[in-house]
Amino acid sequence: MSQSTKNPAVEEKRVTISNKHGEKLVGVLHDSGSKEIVAVCHGFQSTKDNTNMKKLAKALVKEGISAFRFDFAGNGDSEGTFGYGNYWREADDLHSVVEYFAGKNRVVSVILGHSKGGNVVLLYASKFHDIKTVVNISGRYTPKNGIKERLGDDFLERIKKEGFIDVKDKKGEVLYRVTEESLMDRINTDMHKACQQIDQDCSVLTIHGSADTIVPAGDASEFAKVIPNHKLHIIEGADHGYRSHQTELASTVLEFVKSRLQQQHDKSSTI
């Protein structure tokens, strides 16, 4: 059990949660003792132990806000099979997390995701309508974009012929398999339609790096056009992983989250 030097009451607890498919999701709760929790969602081929996920969770808990970072099914320490698509399935995983903490008399008040995780938190908001603060960090507006960069220009012909594509590293070792079903899951994920379903009283912050070469910064502007209650913050010079801009990323997230939690407290105290 680790402790924060700034707040000795902070604990990091390993938590296991069953999703709707009976798979165990593994996460780490950075527990400041606050009732409210920020759920932190990783991106494609990443895990809860990604540097940004850990630093954001620790930045939140230093401000007295509990954070929970976890692995989606098929990733990291969680059970299940890795899938190239699984956008809506991961939104359901997140719902299992929300329900778990509700059963513990805690409240997931904010959902935050990076890259594909950004897509997942937006899809969640469009489907479940129970969380009113969402942070989308470098999510992709059109999931079918970016596929040929990973799979090659002829990916559709190849997958129709073979039924799958194995993505390999420079040594020729298979990193993951893309099935036709998982490919179509990604292609058919309609972020534009989903974002139109997000409630007006759900406040969304999109953060994007101007130097992102994986997901173009223009995608952030597209989210701004369609999400009803939206704030856009571009971090100049930041890449997709915010390698040289993690301090600005954390401060931007903290400012928004603290403001939103205060608004929610003020609103509940007047009811």
mmCIF file of C-alpha atoms in Angstrom:
data_model
loop_
_atom_site.group_PDB
_atom_site.id
_atom_site.type_symbol
_atom_site.label_atom_id
_atom_site.label_comp_id
_atom_site.label_asym_id
_atom_site.label_seq_id
_atom_site.Cartn_x
_atom_site.Cartn_y
_atom_site.Cartn_z
ATOM 1 C CA MET A 1 0.000 0.000 0.000
ATOM 2 C CA SER A 2 1.547 3.297 -1.050
ATOM 3 C CA GLN A 3 0.952 6.675 0.486
ATOM 4 C CA SER A 4 1.140 10.211 -0.817
ATOM 5 C CA THR A 5 3.778 12.372 0.839
ATOM 6 C CA LYS A 6 1.441 15.338 0.504
ATOM 7 C CA ASN A 7 -1.592 13.633 1.982
ATOM 8 C CA PRO A 8 -0.780 10.642 4.233
ATOM 9 C CA ALA A 9 -4.452 9.596 4.208
ATOM 10 C CA VAL A 10 -4.283 8.669 0.510
ATOM 11 C CA GLU A 11 -4.257 4.955 -0.242
ATOM 12 C CA GLU A 12 -3.810 3.015 -3.465
ATOM 13 C CA LYS A 13 -6.038 -0.043 -3.430
ATOM 14 C CA ARG A 14 -6.274 -2.788 -6.020
ATOM 15 C CA VAL A 15 -9.938 -3.332 -6.891
ATOM 16 C CA THR A 16 -11.534 -6.108 -8.977
ATOM 17 C CA ILE A 17 -14.933 -5.565 -10.599
ATOM 18 C CA SER A 18 -17.016 -7.989 -12.691
ATOM 19 C CA ASN A 19 -18.364 -6.635 -15.987
ATOM 20 C CA LYS A 20 -21.666 -7.655 -17.599
ATOM 21 C CA HIS A 21 -19.922 -10.593 -19.309
ATOM 22 C CA GLY A 22 -18.585 -11.989 -16.029
ATOM 23 C CA GLU A 23 -15.024 -10.893 -16.786
ATOM 24 C CA LYS A 24 -12.955 -9.407 -13.978
ATOM 25 C CA LEU A 25 -11.805 -5.823 -14.507
ATOM 26 C CA VAL A 26 -8.749 -4.874 -12.462
ATOM 27 C CA GLY A 27 -8.070 -1.326 -11.326
ATOM 28 C CA VAL A 28 -6.317 0.840 -8.776
ATOM 29 C CA LEU A 29 -8.267 3.226 -6.550
ATOM 30 C CA HIS A 30 -6.337 6.292 -5.422
ATOM 31 C CA ASP A 31 -8.516 6.929 -2.410
ATOM 32 C CA SER A 32 -8.452 10.356 -0.787
ATOM 33 C CA GLY A 33 -11.606 9.565 1.172
ATOM 34 C CA SER A 34 -13.816 11.746 -1.034
ATOM 35 C CA LYS A 35 -17.210 10.321 -1.931
ATOM 36 C CA GLU A 36 -16.724 11.461 -5.518
ATOM 37 C CA ILE A 37 -14.459 9.472 -7.812
ATOM 38 C CA VAL A 38 -12.965 10.288 -11.212
ATOM 39 C CA ALA A 39 -12.815 7.205 -13.458
ATOM 40 C CA VAL A 40 -9.666 7.296 -15.620
ATOM 41 C CA CYS A 41 -9.829 5.321 -18.902
ATOM 42 C CA HIS A 42 -6.832 4.258 -20.984
ATOM 43 C CA GLY A 43 -6.535 4.189 -24.768
ATOM 44 C CA PHE A 44 -5.958 1.606 -27.496
ATOM 45 C CA GLN A 45 -3.344 -1.049 -26.673
ATOM 46 C CA SER A 46 -2.668 0.716 -23.397
ATOM 47 C CA THR A 47 -3.367 0.003 -19.733
ATOM 48 C CA LYS A 48 -4.178 1.633 -16.417
ATOM 49 C CA ASP A 49 -0.411 1.844 -15.834
ATOM 50 C CA ASN A 50 0.154 4.226 -18.747
ATOM 51 C CA THR A 51 2.217 7.202 -17.560
ATOM 52 C CA ASN A 52 -0.557 9.719 -18.231
ATOM 53 C CA MET A 53 -3.153 7.606 -16.438
ATOM 54 C CA LYS A 54 -0.976 7.328 -13.335
ATOM 55 C CA LYS A 55 0.058 10.979 -13.298
ATOM 56 C CA LEU A 56 -3.503 12.222 -13.763
ATOM 57 C CA ALA A 57 -4.780 9.964 -10.981
ATOM 58 C CA LYS A 58 -2.033 11.155 -8.639
ATOM 59 C CA ALA A 59 -2.639 14.814 -9.547
ATOM 60 C CA LEU A 60 -6.333 14.425 -8.759
ATOM 61 C CA VAL A 61 -5.797 12.690 -5.444
ATOM 62 C CA LYS A 62 -3.315 15.359 -4.344
ATOM 63 C CA GLU A 63 -6.244 17.778 -4.617
ATOM 64 C CA GLY A 64 -8.386 15.535 -2.426
ATOM 65 C CA ILE A 65 -10.266 13.930 -5.340
ATOM 66 C CA SER A 66 -10.303 10.122 -5.465
ATOM 67 C CA ALA A 67 -9.431 8.547 -8.820
ATOM 68 C CA PHE A 68 -9.865 5.047 -10.217
ATOM 69 C CA ARG A 69 -7.774 3.855 -13.155
ATOM 70 C CA PHE A 70 -8.574 0.422 -14.548
ATOM 71 C CA ASP A 71 -7.970 -1.948 -17.449
ATOM 72 C CA PHE A 72 -10.764 -2.570 -19.929
ATOM 73 C CA ALA A 73 -11.524 -6.240 -20.621
ATOM 74 C CA GLY A 74 -8.802 -7.854 -22.726
ATOM 75 C CA ASN A 75 -6.219 -5.288 -21.643
ATOM 76 C CA GLY A 76 -3.596 -5.175 -18.883
ATOM 77 C CA ASP A 77 -4.511 -7.237 -15.832
ATOM 78 C CA SER A 78 -8.199 -7.619 -16.688
ATOM 79 C CA GLU A 79 -9.785 -10.791 -18.004
ATOM 80 C CA GLY A 80 -11.216 -11.117 -21.510
ATOM 81 C CA THR A 81 -9.934 -11.051 -25.065
ATOM 82 C CA PHE A 82 -8.345 -7.999 -26.675
ATOM 83 C CA GLY A 83 -10.454 -6.575 -29.499
ATOM 84 C CA TYR A 84 -9.595 -4.005 -32.154
ATOM 85 C CA GLY A 85 -13.061 -2.485 -31.847
ATOM 86 C CA ASN A 86 -15.004 -2.913 -28.596
ATOM 87 C CA TYR A 87 -15.907 0.793 -28.308
ATOM 88 C CA TRP A 88 -19.437 0.248 -26.998
ATOM 89 C CA ARG A 89 -18.320 -2.841 -25.066
ATOM 90 C CA GLU A 90 -15.799 -0.719 -23.196
ATOM 91 C CA ALA A 91 -18.510 1.849 -22.453
ATOM 92 C CA ASP A 92 -20.385 -1.033 -20.815
ATOM 93 C CA ASP A 93 -17.239 -1.928 -18.840
ATOM 94 C CA LEU A 94 -17.169 1.645 -17.576
ATOM 95 C CA HIS A 95 -20.818 1.331 -16.564
ATOM 96 C CA SER A 96 -19.919 -1.736 -14.497
ATOM 97 C CA VAL A 97 -17.321 0.423 -12.716
ATOM 98 C CA VAL A 98 -19.891 3.167 -12.050
ATOM 99 C CA GLU A 99 -22.394 0.649 -10.683
ATOM 100 C CA TYR A 100 -19.771 -1.017 -8.492
ATOM 101 C CA PHE A 101 -18.862 2.208 -6.722
ATOM 102 C CA ALA A 102 -22.514 3.206 -6.391
ATOM 103 C CA GLY A 103 -22.967 -0.041 -4.484
ATOM 104 C CA LYS A 104 -20.162 1.058 -2.156
ATOM 105 C CA ASN A 105 -21.894 4.388 -1.436
ATOM 106 C CA ARG A 106 -19.420 6.245 -3.656
ATOM 107 C CA VAL A 107 -20.200 8.293 -6.766
ATOM 108 C CA VAL A 108 -18.308 8.335 -10.050
ATOM 109 C CA SER A 109 -18.868 12.022 -10.792
ATOM 110 C CA VAL A 110 -16.375 12.443 -13.634
ATOM 111 C CA ILE A 111 -15.267 10.146 -16.445
ATOM 112 C CA LEU A 112 -11.982 10.878 -18.200
ATOM 113 C CA GLY A 113 -10.392 9.054 -21.117
ATOM 114 C CA HIS A 114 -7.311 9.358 -23.319
ATOM 115 C CA SER A 115 -7.292 8.531 -27.045
ATOM 116 C CA LYS A 116 -9.705 5.593 -27.538
ATOM 117 C CA GLY A 117 -10.637 6.093 -23.883
ATOM 118 C CA GLY A 118 -11.817 9.560 -24.892
ATOM 119 C CA ASN A 119 -14.180 7.963 -27.367
ATOM 120 C CA VAL A 120 -15.387 5.536 -24.722
ATOM 121 C CA VAL A 121 -16.307 8.229 -22.175
ATOM 122 C CA LEU A 122 -18.242 10.150 -24.840
ATOM 123 C CA LEU A 123 -20.095 7.006 -25.913
ATOM 124 C CA TYR A 124 -20.869 6.346 -22.247
ATOM 125 C CA ALA A 125 -22.359 9.825 -21.840
ATOM 126 C CA SER A 126 -24.498 9.336 -24.946
ATOM 127 C CA LYS A 127 -25.883 6.009 -23.686
ATOM 128 C CA PHE A 128 -26.248 6.189 -19.902
ATOM 129 C CA HIS A 129 -26.896 9.903 -19.146
ATOM 130 C CA ASP A 130 -25.947 9.553 -15.462
ATOM 131 C CA ILE A 131 -22.604 11.385 -15.341
ATOM 132 C CA LYS A 132 -22.522 15.111 -16.030
ATOM 133 C CA THR A 133 -18.779 15.776 -16.344
ATOM 134 C CA VAL A 134 -16.696 14.232 -19.122
ATOM 135 C CA VAL A 135 -13.067 14.791 -20.152
ATOM 136 C CA ASN A 136 -12.084 13.670 -23.652
ATOM 137 C CA ILE A 137 -8.304 13.750 -24.127
ATOM 138 C CA SER A 138 -7.266 13.279 -27.773
ATOM 139 C CA GLY A 139 -10.237 11.150 -28.805
ATOM 140 C CA ARG A 140 -10.753 10.373 -32.508
ATOM 141 C CA TYR A 141 -13.844 11.919 -34.086
ATOM 142 C CA THR A 142 -13.997 9.435 -36.984
ATOM 143 C CA PRO A 143 -12.808 5.983 -35.810
ATOM 144 C CA LYS A 144 -12.561 4.638 -39.366
ATOM 145 C CA ASN A 145 -9.725 7.108 -39.902
ATOM 146 C CA GLY A 146 -6.290 5.908 -38.851
ATOM 147 C CA ILE A 147 -6.947 2.293 -39.823
ATOM 148 C CA LYS A 148 -4.858 2.178 -42.983
ATOM 149 C CA GLU A 149 -1.893 3.629 -41.076
ATOM 150 C CA ARG A 150 -1.935 0.513 -38.876
ATOM 151 C CA LEU A 151 -3.227 -2.127 -41.301
ATOM 152 C CA GLY A 152 -2.190 -0.883 -44.763
ATOM 153 C CA ASP A 153 -4.139 0.612 -47.662
ATOM 154 C CA ASP A 154 -5.606 -2.741 -48.739
ATOM 155 C CA PHE A 155 -6.909 -3.713 -45.285
ATOM 156 C CA LEU A 156 -10.502 -4.292 -46.438
ATOM 157 C CA GLU A 157 -9.496 -6.612 -49.294
ATOM 158 C CA ARG A 158 -7.098 -8.551 -47.079
ATOM 159 C CA ILE A 159 -9.536 -9.060 -44.231
ATOM 160 C CA LYS A 160 -12.351 -10.097 -46.584
ATOM 161 C CA LYS A 161 -9.998 -12.684 -48.080
ATOM 162 C CA GLU A 162 -8.274 -13.996 -44.948
ATOM 163 C CA GLY A 163 -10.848 -13.191 -42.269
ATOM 164 C CA PHE A 164 -8.239 -11.460 -40.116
ATOM 165 C CA ILE A 165 -5.062 -9.365 -40.169
ATOM 166 C CA ASP A 166 -2.173 -9.927 -37.777
ATOM 167 C CA VAL A 167 -0.433 -6.704 -36.804
ATOM 168 C CA LYS A 168 3.270 -7.363 -36.227
ATOM 169 C CA ASP A 169 6.137 -5.461 -34.692
ATOM 170 C CA LYS A 170 9.464 -4.738 -36.417
ATOM 171 C CA LYS A 171 10.736 -8.174 -35.377
ATOM 172 C CA GLY A 172 7.791 -9.881 -37.054
ATOM 173 C CA GLU A 173 6.126 -10.893 -33.806
ATOM 174 C CA VAL A 174 2.320 -10.620 -33.669
ATOM 175 C CA LEU A 175 1.142 -7.744 -31.506
ATOM 176 C CA TYR A 176 -2.568 -8.372 -31.953
ATOM 177 C CA ARG A 177 -5.083 -9.871 -34.395
ATOM 178 C CA VAL A 178 -7.753 -7.819 -36.123
ATOM 179 C CA THR A 179 -10.820 -9.868 -37.044
ATOM 180 C CA GLU A 180 -13.367 -8.755 -39.624
ATOM 181 C CA GLU A 181 -15.957 -8.397 -36.859
ATOM 182 C CA SER A 182 -13.716 -6.148 -34.739
ATOM 183 C CA LEU A 183 -12.721 -4.079 -37.765
ATOM 184 C CA MET A 184 -16.351 -3.446 -38.689
ATOM 185 C CA ASP A 185 -17.088 -2.607 -35.048
ATOM 186 C CA ARG A 186 -14.565 0.219 -35.275
ATOM 187 C CA ILE A 187 -15.637 1.398 -38.726
ATOM 188 C CA ASN A 188 -19.307 1.471 -37.701
ATOM 189 C CA THR A 189 -18.763 3.391 -34.437
ATOM 190 C CA ASP A 190 -20.493 6.700 -35.198
ATOM 191 C CA MET A 191 -19.145 9.391 -32.897
ATOM 192 C CA HIS A 192 -21.098 12.164 -34.608
ATOM 193 C CA LYS A 193 -24.423 10.461 -33.919
ATOM 194 C CA ALA A 194 -23.416 9.533 -30.367
ATOM 195 C CA CYS A 195 -22.280 13.054 -29.484
ATOM 196 C CA GLN A 196 -25.639 14.425 -30.578
ATOM 197 C CA GLN A 197 -27.204 12.236 -27.871
ATOM 198 C CA ILE A 198 -25.174 13.758 -25.017
ATOM 199 C CA ASP A 199 -27.378 15.757 -22.638
ATOM 200 C CA GLN A 200 -27.241 19.544 -22.549
ATOM 201 C CA ASP A 201 -26.438 19.491 -18.828
ATOM 202 C CA CYS A 202 -23.455 17.185 -19.389
ATOM 203 C CA SER A 203 -20.340 19.354 -19.550
ATOM 204 C CA VAL A 204 -17.602 18.009 -21.834
ATOM 205 C CA LEU A 205 -13.991 19.195 -21.973
ATOM 206 C CA THR A 206 -11.945 18.136 -24.985
ATOM 207 C CA ILE A 207 -8.165 18.491 -24.671
ATOM 208 C CA HIS A 208 -5.927 17.943 -27.690
ATOM 209 C CA GLY A 209 -2.302 18.535 -28.594
ATOM 210 C CA SER A 210 -1.618 20.762 -31.599
ATOM 211 C CA ALA A 211 1.299 18.507 -32.635
ATOM 212 C CA ASP A 212 -0.623 15.214 -32.410
ATOM 213 C CA THR A 213 0.387 13.081 -35.415
ATOM 214 C CA ILE A 214 -1.780 10.082 -34.445
ATOM 215 C CA VAL A 215 -5.152 11.817 -34.056
ATOM 216 C CA PRO A 216 -5.237 15.206 -35.822
ATOM 217 C CA ALA A 217 -6.098 18.223 -33.681
ATOM 218 C CA GLY A 218 -8.879 18.983 -36.163
ATOM 219 C CA ASP A 219 -10.842 16.112 -34.623
ATOM 220 C CA ALA A 220 -11.160 18.153 -31.421
ATOM 221 C CA SER A 221 -12.809 20.978 -33.381
ATOM 222 C CA GLU A 222 -15.326 18.516 -34.810
ATOM 223 C CA PHE A 223 -16.340 17.447 -31.304
ATOM 224 C CA ALA A 224 -16.765 21.114 -30.409
ATOM 225 C CA LYS A 225 -19.221 21.577 -33.282
ATOM 226 C CA VAL A 226 -21.611 18.799 -32.268
ATOM 227 C CA ILE A 227 -21.485 18.328 -28.471
ATOM 228 C CA PRO A 228 -24.154 20.587 -26.888
ATOM 229 C CA ASN A 229 -22.204 21.730 -23.802
ATOM 230 C CA HIS A 230 -18.546 21.714 -24.806
ATOM 231 C CA LYS A 231 -15.254 23.366 -23.903
ATOM 232 C CA LEU A 232 -12.156 22.999 -26.101
ATOM 233 C CA HIS A 233 -8.566 23.341 -24.922
ATOM 234 C CA ILE A 234 -5.668 22.935 -27.365
ATOM 235 C CA ILE A 235 -2.235 22.421 -25.813
ATOM 236 C CA GLU A 236 0.278 24.011 -28.170
ATOM 237 C CA GLY A 237 3.127 21.730 -29.182
ATOM 238 C CA ALA A 238 1.781 18.657 -27.399
ATOM 239 C CA ASP A 239 1.921 15.263 -29.105
ATOM 240 C CA HIS A 240 -0.538 12.387 -28.654
ATOM 241 C CA GLY A 241 1.155 11.185 -25.475
ATOM 242 C CA TYR A 242 1.757 14.674 -24.032
ATOM 243 C CA ARG A 243 5.342 13.596 -23.370
ATOM 244 C CA SER A 244 6.636 17.136 -22.826
ATOM 245 C CA HIS A 245 3.330 18.624 -21.681
ATOM 246 C CA GLN A 246 2.127 16.431 -18.824
ATOM 247 C CA THR A 247 2.121 19.287 -16.320
ATOM 248 C CA GLU A 248 -0.132 21.427 -18.519
ATOM 249 C CA LEU A 249 -2.355 18.436 -19.229
ATOM 250 C CA ALA A 250 -2.789 17.737 -15.520
ATOM 251 C CA SER A 251 -3.430 21.378 -14.616
ATOM 252 C CA THR A 252 -6.035 21.717 -17.386
ATOM 253 C CA VAL A 253 -7.845 18.591 -16.190
ATOM 254 C CA LEU A 254 -7.690 19.680 -12.544
ATOM 255 C CA GLU A 255 -9.050 23.151 -13.210
ATOM 256 C CA PHE A 256 -12.055 21.754 -15.090
ATOM 257 C CA VAL A 257 -12.781 18.888 -12.696
ATOM 258 C CA LYS A 258 -12.520 21.023 -9.556
ATOM 259 C CA SER A 259 -14.778 23.673 -11.081
ATOM 260 C CA ARG A 260 -17.391 21.110 -12.098
ATOM 261 C CA LEU A 261 -17.374 19.348 -8.725
ATOM 262 C CA GLN A 262 -17.803 22.697 -6.987
ATOM 263 C CA GLN A 263 -20.748 23.521 -9.258
ATOM 264 C CA GLN A 264 -22.339 20.185 -8.431
ATOM 265 C CA HIS A 265 -21.836 20.747 -4.689
ATOM 266 C CA ASP A 266 -23.343 24.222 -4.911
ATOM 267 C CA LYS A 267 -26.305 22.893 -6.839
ATOM 268 C CA SER A 268 -26.975 20.038 -4.394
ATOM 269 C CA SER A 269 -26.712 22.379 -1.398
ATOM 270 C CA THR A 270 -29.466 24.637 -2.776
ATOM 271 C CA ILE A 271 -31.894 21.780 -3.419
#
